[in-house]
mmCIF file of N, CA and C in Angstrom:
data_model
loop_
_atom_site.group_PDB
_atom_site.id
_atom_site.type_symbol
_atom_site.label_atom_id
_atom_site.label_comp_id
_atom_site.label_asym_id
_atom_site.label_seq_id
_atom_site.Cartn_x
_atom_site.Cartn_y
_atom_site.Cartn_z
ATOM 1 N N MET A 25 -5.810 -19.384 12.761
ATOM 2 C CA MET A 25 -5.691 -19.133 11.325
ATOM 3 C C MET A 25 -7.052 -18.798 10.717
ATOM 4 N N LYS A 26 -8.077 -19.577 11.068
ATOM 5 C CA LYS A 26 -9.426 -19.318 10.528
ATOM 6 C C LYS A 26 -9.896 -17.925 10.927
ATOM 7 N N ILE A 27 -9.670 -17.564 12.192
ATOM 8 C CA ILE A 27 -10.112 -16.250 12.677
ATOM 9 C C ILE A 27 -9.442 -15.150 11.861
ATOM 10 N N PHE A 28 -8.155 -15.341 11.592
ATOM 11 C CA PHE A 28 -7.419 -14.348 10.800
ATOM 12 C C PHE A 28 -8.028 -14.213 9.405
ATOM 13 N N GLN A 29 -8.373 -15.341 8.784
ATOM 14 C CA GLN A 29 -8.951 -15.309 7.432
ATOM 15 C C GLN A 29 -10.297 -14.592 7.443
ATOM 16 N N ILE A 30 -11.116 -14.852 8.460
ATOM 17 C CA ILE A 30 -12.422 -14.183 8.558
ATOM 18 C C ILE A 30 -12.203 -12.678 8.723
ATOM 19 N N GLY A 31 -11.282 -12.315 9.585
ATOM 20 C CA GLY A 31 -10.969 -10.903 9.795
ATOM 21 C C GLY A 31 -10.522 -10.238 8.507
ATOM 22 N N HIS A 32 -9.728 -10.943 7.738
ATOM 23 C CA HIS A 32 -9.236 -10.411 6.467
ATOM 24 C C HIS A 32 -10.401 -10.198 5.504
ATOM 25 N N LYS A 33 -11.326 -11.162 5.468
ATOM 26 C CA LYS A 33 -12.491 -11.044 4.580
ATOM 27 C C LYS A 33 -13.360 -9.872 5.000
ATOM 28 N N VAL A 34 -13.550 -9.691 6.299
ATOM 29 C CA VAL A 34 -14.358 -8.578 6.802
ATOM 30 C C VAL A 34 -13.700 -7.254 6.420
ATOM 31 N N ASN A 35 -12.383 -7.172 6.597
ATOM 32 C CA ASN A 35 -11.653 -5.946 6.239
ATOM 33 C C ASN A 35 -11.796 -5.635 4.762
ATOM 34 N N LYS A 36 -11.684 -6.668 3.916
ATOM 35 C CA LYS A 36 -11.819 -6.477 2.472
ATOM 36 C C LYS A 36 -13.217 -5.971 2.140
ATOM 37 N N PHE A 37 -14.213 -6.572 2.805
ATOM 38 C CA PHE A 37 -15.613 -6.202 2.592
ATOM 39 C C PHE A 37 -15.833 -4.738 2.978
ATOM 40 N N LEU A 38 -15.331 -4.336 4.142
ATOM 41 C CA LEU A 38 -15.478 -2.952 4.595
ATOM 42 C C LEU A 38 -14.749 -2.000 3.653
ATOM 43 N N HIS A 39 -13.598 -2.431 3.171
ATOM 44 C CA HIS A 39 -12.823 -1.616 2.237
ATOM 45 C C HIS A 39 -13.618 -1.375 0.949
ATOM 46 N N GLU A 40 -14.276 -2.431 0.454
ATOM 47 C CA GLU A 40 -15.090 -2.299 -0.757
ATOM 48 C C GLU A 40 -16.242 -1.328 -0.525
ATOM 49 N N ILE A 41 -16.899 -1.444 0.631
ATOM 50 C CA ILE A 41 -18.005 -0.527 0.962
ATOM 51 C C ILE A 41 -17.496 0.902 0.983
ATOM 52 N N ASN A 42 -16.350 1.131 1.605
ATOM 53 C CA ASN A 42 -15.781 2.476 1.672
ATOM 54 C C ASN A 42 -15.462 3.004 0.281
ATOM 55 N N LYS A 43 -14.947 2.150 -0.600
ATOM 56 C CA LYS A 43 -14.643 2.575 -1.976
ATOM 57 C C LYS A 43 -15.926 2.998 -2.683
ATOM 58 N N GLN A 44 -16.992 2.213 -2.507
ATOM 59 C CA GLN A 44 -18.267 2.558 -3.140
ATOM 60 C C GLN A 44 -18.778 3.891 -2.595
ATOM 61 N N LYS A 45 -18.656 4.068 -1.247
ATOM 62 C CA LYS A 45 -19.115 5.314 -0.629
ATOM 63 C C LYS A 45 -18.341 6.501 -1.179
ATOM 64 N N LEU A 46 -17.035 6.327 -1.345
ATOM 65 C CA LEU A 46 -16.210 7.406 -1.898
ATOM 66 C C LEU A 46 -16.648 7.745 -3.313
ATOM 67 N N LYS A 47 -16.919 6.714 -4.112
ATOM 68 C CA LYS A 47 -17.360 6.946 -5.488
ATOM 69 C C LYS A 47 -18.647 7.759 -5.486
ATOM 70 N N ILE A 48 -19.596 7.361 -4.637
ATOM 71 C CA ILE A 48 -20.885 8.057 -4.575
ATOM 72 C C ILE A 48 -20.673 9.503 -4.121
ATOM 73 N N GLU A 49 -19.854 9.706 -3.077
ATOM 74 C CA GLU A 49 -19.583 11.052 -2.586
ATOM 75 C C GLU A 49 -18.925 11.896 -3.671
ATOM 76 N N ASN A 50 -18.000 11.308 -4.414
ATOM 77 C CA ASN A 50 -17.332 12.039 -5.493
ATOM 78 C C ASN A 50 -18.324 12.466 -6.562
ATOM 79 N N VAL A 51 -19.242 11.576 -6.904
ATOM 80 C CA VAL A 51 -20.255 11.900 -7.917
ATOM 81 C C VAL A 51 -21.118 13.051 -7.412
ATOM 82 N N GLU A 52 -21.535 12.990 -6.148
ATOM 83 C CA GLU A 52 -22.370 14.060 -5.588
ATOM 84 C C GLU A 52 -21.605 15.374 -5.582
ATOM 85 N N ASN A 53 -20.349 15.340 -5.169
ATOM 86 C CA ASN A 53 -19.531 16.556 -5.141
ATOM 87 C C ASN A 53 -19.364 17.120 -6.539
ATOM 88 N N ASN A 54 -19.128 16.253 -7.521
ATOM 89 C CA ASN A 54 -18.964 16.706 -8.901
ATOM 90 C C ASN A 54 -20.247 17.341 -9.403
ATOM 91 N N ASN A 55 -21.387 16.764 -9.044
ATOM 92 C CA ASN A 55 -22.664 17.322 -9.481
ATOM 93 C C ASN A 55 -22.867 18.713 -8.900
ATOM 94 N N ILE A 56 -22.557 18.884 -7.630
ATOM 95 C CA ILE A 56 -22.698 20.193 -6.987
ATOM 96 C C ILE A 56 -21.743 21.179 -7.657
ATOM 97 N N PHE A 57 -20.528 20.734 -7.898
ATOM 98 C CA PHE A 57 -19.503 21.571 -8.523
ATOM 99 C C PHE A 57 -19.939 21.987 -9.926
ATOM 100 N N ASN A 58 -20.405 21.029 -10.711
ATOM 101 C CA ASN A 58 -20.847 21.321 -12.083
ATOM 102 C C ASN A 58 -22.055 22.250 -12.068
ATOM 103 N N PHE A 59 -22.939 22.039 -11.132
ATOM 104 C CA PHE A 59 -24.143 22.866 -11.040
ATOM 105 C C PHE A 59 -23.764 24.311 -10.734
ATOM 106 N N SER A 60 -22.839 24.510 -9.781
ATOM 107 C CA SER A 60 -22.441 25.870 -9.436
ATOM 108 C C SER A 60 -21.676 26.510 -10.600
ATOM 109 N N ASN A 61 -20.884 25.725 -11.329
ATOM 110 C CA ASN A 61 -20.188 26.249 -12.509
ATOM 111 C C ASN A 61 -21.189 26.700 -13.558
ATOM 112 N N TYR A 62 -22.210 25.899 -13.745
ATOM 113 C CA TYR A 62 -23.238 26.193 -14.737
ATOM 114 C C TYR A 62 -23.936 27.510 -14.375
ATOM 115 N N ASN A 63 -24.252 27.667 -13.092
ATOM 116 C CA ASN A 63 -24.921 28.892 -12.652
ATOM 117 C C ASN A 63 -24.041 30.115 -12.838
ATOM 118 N N ILE A 64 -22.743 29.956 -12.604
ATOM 119 C CA ILE A 64 -21.822 31.082 -12.773
ATOM 120 C C ILE A 64 -21.748 31.462 -14.253
ATOM 121 N N ARG A 65 -21.709 30.472 -15.128
ATOM 122 C CA ARG A 65 -21.584 30.732 -16.561
ATOM 123 C C ARG A 65 -22.826 31.425 -17.118
ATOM 124 N N LYS A 66 -23.976 31.139 -16.536
ATOM 125 C CA LYS A 66 -25.225 31.710 -17.054
ATOM 126 C C LYS A 66 -25.234 33.230 -16.930
ATOM 127 N N PHE A 67 -24.594 33.751 -15.888
ATOM 128 C CA PHE A 67 -24.664 35.199 -15.645
ATOM 129 C C PHE A 67 -23.713 35.967 -16.554
#
């Protein structure tokens, strides 16, 4: 039972890290997208 609980906590922890990574990747992608939109509009 204890091993299962530790495994569950580790999974939750990894899941949180992945969510944060996704958020960061999304922000970077949005910045690139907005930047390219801005460049297109300038012309």
